[in-house]
Amino acid sequence: MGKIQNLQVPVKYQNHAQLCQGVCRVNEPTLEPTDRLFLNCLAAHTVGEHPHPGNDRLMQSCGVTTRQGLNRIADRVCNRHKLAEVVTPGGGRGLSTVYRICTEDPRFPAPKPKPATVAEE
């Protein structure tokens, strides 16, 4: 059984909503639509430290029907674009691959500051 590493990464996004918004706005023009869907699925399934949605959920989210197709998408996102990385390989039989979204990358935009609240008089 793999152990999840505790990686010290600067926190860019303070909450889950900011993470999802930042992933949706990632500035990488060469990403294919399925690559963006893969990243969005990882962001949507980030609970606690690292996302681990499982192959079936990732395949459904990306609209692919084979694990080979999903592996090609994961390879592009993790190895070519380096927008995510594998923290712990899954190995199957109920053990999902654990990913980390590399939000420290400058292609992930900084969160927009919350507008100031105007006090009513």
mmCIF file with all atom_site columns, C-alpha atoms in Angstrom:
data_model
loop_
_atom_site.group_PDB
_atom_site.id
_atom_site.type_symbol
_atom_site.label_atom_id
_atom_site.label_alt_id
_atom_site.label_comp_id
_atom_site.label_asym_id
_atom_site.label_entity_id
_atom_site.label_seq_id
_atom_site.pdbx_PDB_ins_code
_atom_site.Cartn_x
_atom_site.Cartn_y
_atom_site.Cartn_z
_atom_site.occupancy
_atom_site.B_iso_or_equiv
_atom_site.pdbx_formal_charge
_atom_site.auth_seq_id
_atom_site.auth_comp_id
_atom_site.auth_asym_id
_atom_site.auth_atom_id
_atom_site.pdbx_PDB_model_num
ATOM 1   C CA . MET A 1 1   ? 0.000   0.000  0.000   1.00 0.00 ? 1   MET A CA 1
ATOM 2   C CA . GLY A 1 2   ? 1.451   3.389  -1.037  1.00 0.00 ? 2   GLY A CA 1
ATOM 3   C CA . LYS A 1 3   ? 1.907   6.219  1.391   1.00 0.00 ? 3   LYS A CA 1
ATOM 4   C CA . ILE A 1 4   ? 0.907   9.744  0.413   1.00 0.00 ? 4   ILE A CA 1
ATOM 5   C CA . GLN A 1 5   ? 3.840   12.096 0.610   1.00 0.00 ? 5   GLN A CA 1
ATOM 6   C CA . ASN A 1 6   ? 3.395   15.371 2.448   1.00 0.00 ? 6   ASN A CA 1
ATOM 7   C CA . LEU A 1 7   ? 4.764   17.887 -0.057  1.00 0.00 ? 7   LEU A CA 1
ATOM 8   C CA . GLN A 1 8   ? 5.360   21.438 1.135   1.00 0.00 ? 8   GLN A CA 1
ATOM 9   C CA . VAL A 1 9   ? 3.953   23.567 -1.682  1.00 0.00 ? 9   VAL A CA 1
ATOM 10  C CA . PRO A 1 10  ? 3.115   27.259 -1.398  1.00 0.00 ? 10  PRO A CA 1
ATOM 11  C CA . VAL A 1 11  ? -0.647  27.693 -1.113  1.00 0.00 ? 11  VAL A CA 1
ATOM 12  C CA . LYS A 1 12  ? -1.980  29.849 -3.922  1.00 0.00 ? 12  LYS A CA 1
ATOM 13  C CA . TYR A 1 13  ? -5.660  29.062 -3.484  1.00 0.00 ? 13  TYR A CA 1
ATOM 14  C CA . GLN A 1 14  ? -7.222  29.387 -0.042  1.00 0.00 ? 14  GLN A CA 1
ATOM 15  C CA . ASN A 1 15  ? -10.294 27.228 -0.667  1.00 0.00 ? 15  ASN A CA 1
ATOM 16  C CA . HIS A 1 16  ? -11.843 24.685 -3.005  1.00 0.00 ? 16  HIS A CA 1
ATOM 17  C CA . ALA A 1 17  ? -13.773 27.292 -5.013  1.00 0.00 ? 17  ALA A CA 1
ATOM 18  C CA . GLN A 1 18  ? -10.589 29.261 -5.765  1.00 0.00 ? 18  GLN A CA 1
ATOM 19  C CA . LEU A 1 19  ? -8.822  26.040 -6.794  1.00 0.00 ? 19  LEU A CA 1
ATOM 20  C CA . CYS A 1 20  ? -11.604 25.086 -9.229  1.00 0.00 ? 20  CYS A CA 1
ATOM 21  C CA . GLN A 1 21  ? -11.700 28.605 -10.686 1.00 0.00 ? 21  GLN A CA 1
ATOM 22  C CA . GLY A 1 22  ? -7.910  28.695 -11.087 1.00 0.00 ? 22  GLY A CA 1
ATOM 23  C CA . VAL A 1 23  ? -7.829  25.314 -12.820 1.00 0.00 ? 23  VAL A CA 1
ATOM 24  C CA . CYS A 1 24  ? -10.600 26.416 -15.190 1.00 0.00 ? 24  CYS A CA 1
ATOM 25  C CA . ARG A 1 25  ? -8.540  29.482 -16.137 1.00 0.00 ? 25  ARG A CA 1
ATOM 26  C CA . VAL A 1 26  ? -5.141  27.792 -16.539 1.00 0.00 ? 26  VAL A CA 1
ATOM 27  C CA . ASN A 1 27  ? -3.146  29.650 -19.190 1.00 0.00 ? 27  ASN A CA 1
ATOM 28  C CA . GLU A 1 28  ? -1.797  26.906 -21.446 1.00 0.00 ? 28  GLU A CA 1
ATOM 29  C CA . PRO A 1 29  ? -2.971  27.334 -25.060 1.00 0.00 ? 29  PRO A CA 1
ATOM 30  C CA . THR A 1 30  ? -1.697  23.911 -26.169 1.00 0.00 ? 30  THR A CA 1
ATOM 31  C CA . LEU A 1 31  ? -3.967  21.999 -23.770 1.00 0.00 ? 31  LEU A CA 1
ATOM 32  C CA . GLU A 1 32  ? -6.479  19.817 -25.547 1.00 0.00 ? 32  GLU A CA 1
ATOM 33  C CA . PRO A 1 33  ? -10.104 19.913 -24.331 1.00 0.00 ? 33  PRO A CA 1
ATOM 34  C CA . THR A 1 34  ? -9.720  16.474 -22.732 1.00 0.00 ? 34  THR A CA 1
ATOM 35  C CA . ASP A 1 35  ? -6.646  17.709 -20.851 1.00 0.00 ? 35  ASP A CA 1
ATOM 36  C CA . ARG A 1 36  ? -8.719  20.538 -19.377 1.00 0.00 ? 36  ARG A CA 1
ATOM 37  C CA . LEU A 1 37  ? -11.478 18.074 -18.448 1.00 0.00 ? 37  LEU A CA 1
ATOM 38  C CA . PHE A 1 38  ? -8.891  15.886 -16.716 1.00 0.00 ? 38  PHE A CA 1
ATOM 39  C CA . LEU A 1 39  ? -7.580  18.846 -14.674 1.00 0.00 ? 39  LEU A CA 1
ATOM 40  C CA . ASN A 1 40  ? -11.115 19.989 -13.840 1.00 0.00 ? 40  ASN A CA 1
ATOM 41  C CA . CYS A 1 41  ? -11.992 16.496 -12.626 1.00 0.00 ? 41  CYS A CA 1
ATOM 42  C CA . LEU A 1 42  ? -8.908  16.476 -10.403 1.00 0.00 ? 42  LEU A CA 1
ATOM 43  C CA . ALA A 1 43  ? -9.855  19.883 -8.991  1.00 0.00 ? 43  ALA A CA 1
ATOM 44  C CA . ALA A 1 44  ? -13.452 18.813 -8.390  1.00 0.00 ? 44  ALA A CA 1
ATOM 45  C CA . HIS A 1 45  ? -12.261 15.746 -6.477  1.00 0.00 ? 45  HIS A CA 1
ATOM 46  C CA . THR A 1 46  ? -9.666  17.483 -4.348  1.00 0.00 ? 46  THR A CA 1
ATOM 47  C CA . VAL A 1 47  ? -10.676 16.731 -0.800  1.00 0.00 ? 47  VAL A CA 1
ATOM 48  C CA . GLY A 1 48  ? -8.026  17.415 1.775   1.00 0.00 ? 48  GLY A CA 1
ATOM 49  C CA . GLU A 1 49  ? -4.574  17.283 0.235   1.00 0.00 ? 49  GLU A CA 1
ATOM 50  C CA . HIS A 1 50  ? -4.552  15.365 -3.031  1.00 0.00 ? 50  HIS A CA 1
ATOM 51  C CA . PRO A 1 51  ? -7.187  14.263 -5.568  1.00 0.00 ? 51  PRO A CA 1
ATOM 52  C CA . HIS A 1 52  ? -7.667  10.565 -6.334  1.00 0.00 ? 52  HIS A CA 1
ATOM 53  C CA . PRO A 1 53  ? -10.898 10.223 -8.353  1.00 0.00 ? 53  PRO A CA 1
ATOM 54  C CA . GLY A 1 54  ? -10.167 6.811  -9.891  1.00 0.00 ? 54  GLY A CA 1
ATOM 55  C CA . ASN A 1 55  ? -9.978  5.768  -13.532 1.00 0.00 ? 55  ASN A CA 1
ATOM 56  C CA . ASP A 1 56  ? -13.708 5.204  -14.061 1.00 0.00 ? 56  ASP A CA 1
ATOM 57  C CA . ARG A 1 57  ? -14.601 8.703  -12.886 1.00 0.00 ? 57  ARG A CA 1
ATOM 58  C CA . LEU A 1 58  ? -11.754 10.283 -14.881 1.00 0.00 ? 58  LEU A CA 1
ATOM 59  C CA . MET A 1 59  ? -12.743 8.343  -18.013 1.00 0.00 ? 59  MET A CA 1
ATOM 60  C CA . GLN A 1 60  ? -16.362 9.476  -17.663 1.00 0.00 ? 60  GLN A CA 1
ATOM 61  C CA . SER A 1 61  ? -15.328 13.103 -17.070 1.00 0.00 ? 61  SER A CA 1
ATOM 62  C CA . CYS A 1 62  ? -12.965 13.147 -20.052 1.00 0.00 ? 62  CYS A CA 1
ATOM 63  C CA . GLY A 1 63  ? -15.355 11.322 -22.377 1.00 0.00 ? 63  GLY A CA 1
ATOM 64  C CA . VAL A 1 64  ? -12.979 8.464  -23.163 1.00 0.00 ? 64  VAL A CA 1
ATOM 65  C CA . THR A 1 65  ? -13.885 4.790  -23.073 1.00 0.00 ? 65  THR A CA 1
ATOM 66  C CA . THR A 1 66  ? -10.516 3.103  -22.630 1.00 0.00 ? 66  THR A CA 1
ATOM 67  C CA . ARG A 1 67  ? -7.836  3.241  -19.984 1.00 0.00 ? 67  ARG A CA 1
ATOM 68  C CA . GLN A 1 68  ? -5.261  3.636  -22.736 1.00 0.00 ? 68  GLN A CA 1
ATOM 69  C CA . GLY A 1 69  ? -7.000  6.863  -23.813 1.00 0.00 ? 69  GLY A CA 1
ATOM 70  C CA . LEU A 1 70  ? -7.062  8.068  -20.219 1.00 0.00 ? 70  LEU A CA 1
ATOM 71  C CA . ASN A 1 71  ? -3.385  7.186  -19.797 1.00 0.00 ? 71  ASN A CA 1
ATOM 72  C CA . ARG A 1 72  ? -2.531  9.317  -22.858 1.00 0.00 ? 72  ARG A CA 1
ATOM 73  C CA . ILE A 1 73  ? -4.403  12.284 -21.356 1.00 0.00 ? 73  ILE A CA 1
ATOM 74  C CA . ALA A 1 74  ? -2.729  11.818 -17.951 1.00 0.00 ? 74  ALA A CA 1
ATOM 75  C CA . ASP A 1 75  ? 0.657   11.560 -19.678 1.00 0.00 ? 75  ASP A CA 1
ATOM 76  C CA . ARG A 1 76  ? 0.097   14.850 -21.520 1.00 0.00 ? 76  ARG A CA 1
ATOM 77  C CA . VAL A 1 77  ? -1.063  16.684 -18.389 1.00 0.00 ? 77  VAL A CA 1
ATOM 78  C CA . CYS A 1 78  ? 1.610   15.257 -16.081 1.00 0.00 ? 78  CYS A CA 1
ATOM 79  C CA . ASN A 1 79  ? 4.639   14.759 -18.319 1.00 0.00 ? 79  ASN A CA 1
ATOM 80  C CA . ARG A 1 80  ? 4.332   17.116 -21.279 1.00 0.00 ? 80  ARG A CA 1
ATOM 81  C CA . HIS A 1 81  ? 2.604   20.110 -19.656 1.00 0.00 ? 81  HIS A CA 1
ATOM 82  C CA . LYS A 1 82  ? 3.676   19.395 -16.055 1.00 0.00 ? 82  LYS A CA 1
ATOM 83  C CA . LEU A 1 83  ? 0.419   20.817 -14.657 1.00 0.00 ? 83  LEU A CA 1
ATOM 84  C CA . ALA A 1 84  ? -0.123  17.816 -12.369 1.00 0.00 ? 84  ALA A CA 1
ATOM 85  C CA . GLU A 1 85  ? 2.010   15.029 -11.007 1.00 0.00 ? 85  GLU A CA 1
ATOM 86  C CA . VAL A 1 86  ? 1.512   11.536 -9.657  1.00 0.00 ? 86  VAL A CA 1
ATOM 87  C CA . VAL A 1 87  ? 2.106   11.432 -5.907  1.00 0.00 ? 87  VAL A CA 1
ATOM 88  C CA . THR A 1 88  ? 1.306   7.742  -5.457  1.00 0.00 ? 88  THR A CA 1
ATOM 89  C CA . PRO A 1 89  ? 0.685   5.298  -8.326  1.00 0.00 ? 89  PRO A CA 1
ATOM 90  C CA . GLY A 1 90  ? -2.576  3.406  -7.921  1.00 0.00 ? 90  GLY A CA 1
ATOM 91  C CA . GLY A 1 91  ? -1.951  -0.137 -9.032  1.00 0.00 ? 91  GLY A CA 1
ATOM 92  C CA . GLY A 1 92  ? -5.639  -1.023 -9.453  1.00 0.00 ? 92  GLY A CA 1
ATOM 93  C CA . ARG A 1 93  ? -7.921  -3.165 -7.284  1.00 0.00 ? 93  ARG A CA 1
ATOM 94  C CA . GLY A 1 94  ? -9.467  -0.205 -5.520  1.00 0.00 ? 94  GLY A CA 1
ATOM 95  C CA . LEU A 1 95  ? -6.218  1.744  -5.156  1.00 0.00 ? 95  LEU A CA 1
ATOM 96  C CA . SER A 1 96  ? -6.604  4.969  -7.111  1.00 0.00 ? 96  SER A CA 1
ATOM 97  C CA . THR A 1 97  ? -3.649  6.943  -8.389  1.00 0.00 ? 97  THR A CA 1
ATOM 98  C CA . VAL A 1 98  ? -3.122  10.000 -6.203  1.00 0.00 ? 98  VAL A CA 1
ATOM 99  C CA . TYR A 1 99  ? -2.339  13.215 -8.096  1.00 0.00 ? 99  TYR A CA 1
ATOM 100 C CA . ARG A 1 100 ? -1.184  16.693 -7.128  1.00 0.00 ? 100 ARG A CA 1
ATOM 101 C CA . ILE A 1 101 ? -2.212  19.722 -9.171  1.00 0.00 ? 101 ILE A CA 1
ATOM 102 C CA . CYS A 1 102 ? 0.898   21.897 -9.571  1.00 0.00 ? 102 CYS A CA 1
ATOM 103 C CA . THR A 1 103 ? -0.784  25.189 -8.695  1.00 0.00 ? 103 THR A CA 1
ATOM 104 C CA . GLU A 1 104 ? 2.565   26.851 -7.971  1.00 0.00 ? 104 GLU A CA 1
ATOM 105 C CA . ASP A 1 105 ? 3.082   26.906 -11.758 1.00 0.00 ? 105 ASP A CA 1
ATOM 106 C CA . PRO A 1 106 ? 2.639   30.491 -13.032 1.00 0.00 ? 106 PRO A CA 1
ATOM 107 C CA . ARG A 1 107 ? 0.186   29.258 -15.694 1.00 0.00 ? 107 ARG A CA 1
ATOM 108 C CA . PHE A 1 108 ? -2.363  28.888 -12.899 1.00 0.00 ? 108 PHE A CA 1
ATOM 109 C CA . PRO A 1 109 ? -3.646  32.438 -12.327 1.00 0.00 ? 109 PRO A CA 1
ATOM 110 C CA . ALA A 1 110 ? -3.627  34.082 -8.938  1.00 0.00 ? 110 ALA A CA 1
ATOM 111 C CA . PRO A 1 111 ? -7.058  34.246 -7.357  1.00 0.00 ? 111 PRO A CA 1
ATOM 112 C CA . LYS A 1 112 ? -8.991  37.437 -7.901  1.00 0.00 ? 112 LYS A CA 1
ATOM 113 C CA . PRO A 1 113 ? -9.176  39.539 -4.764  1.00 0.00 ? 113 PRO A CA 1
ATOM 114 C CA . LYS A 1 114 ? -12.582 39.734 -3.210  1.00 0.00 ? 114 LYS A CA 1
ATOM 115 C CA . PRO A 1 115 ? -14.157 43.162 -3.765  1.00 0.00 ? 115 PRO A CA 1
ATOM 116 C CA . ALA A 1 116 ? -14.526 45.306 -0.696  1.00 0.00 ? 116 ALA A CA 1
ATOM 117 C CA . THR A 1 117 ? -17.915 45.309 0.947   1.00 0.00 ? 117 THR A CA 1
ATOM 118 C CA . VAL A 1 118 ? -19.570 48.687 0.776   1.00 0.00 ? 118 VAL A CA 1
ATOM 119 C CA . ALA A 1 119 ? -21.238 49.667 4.017   1.00 0.00 ? 119 ALA A CA 1
ATOM 120 C CA . GLU A 1 120 ? -24.734 51.019 3.667   1.00 0.00 ? 120 GLU A CA 1
ATOM 121 C CA . GLU A 1 121 ? -25.418 54.306 5.404   1.00 0.00 ? 121 GLU A CA 1
#
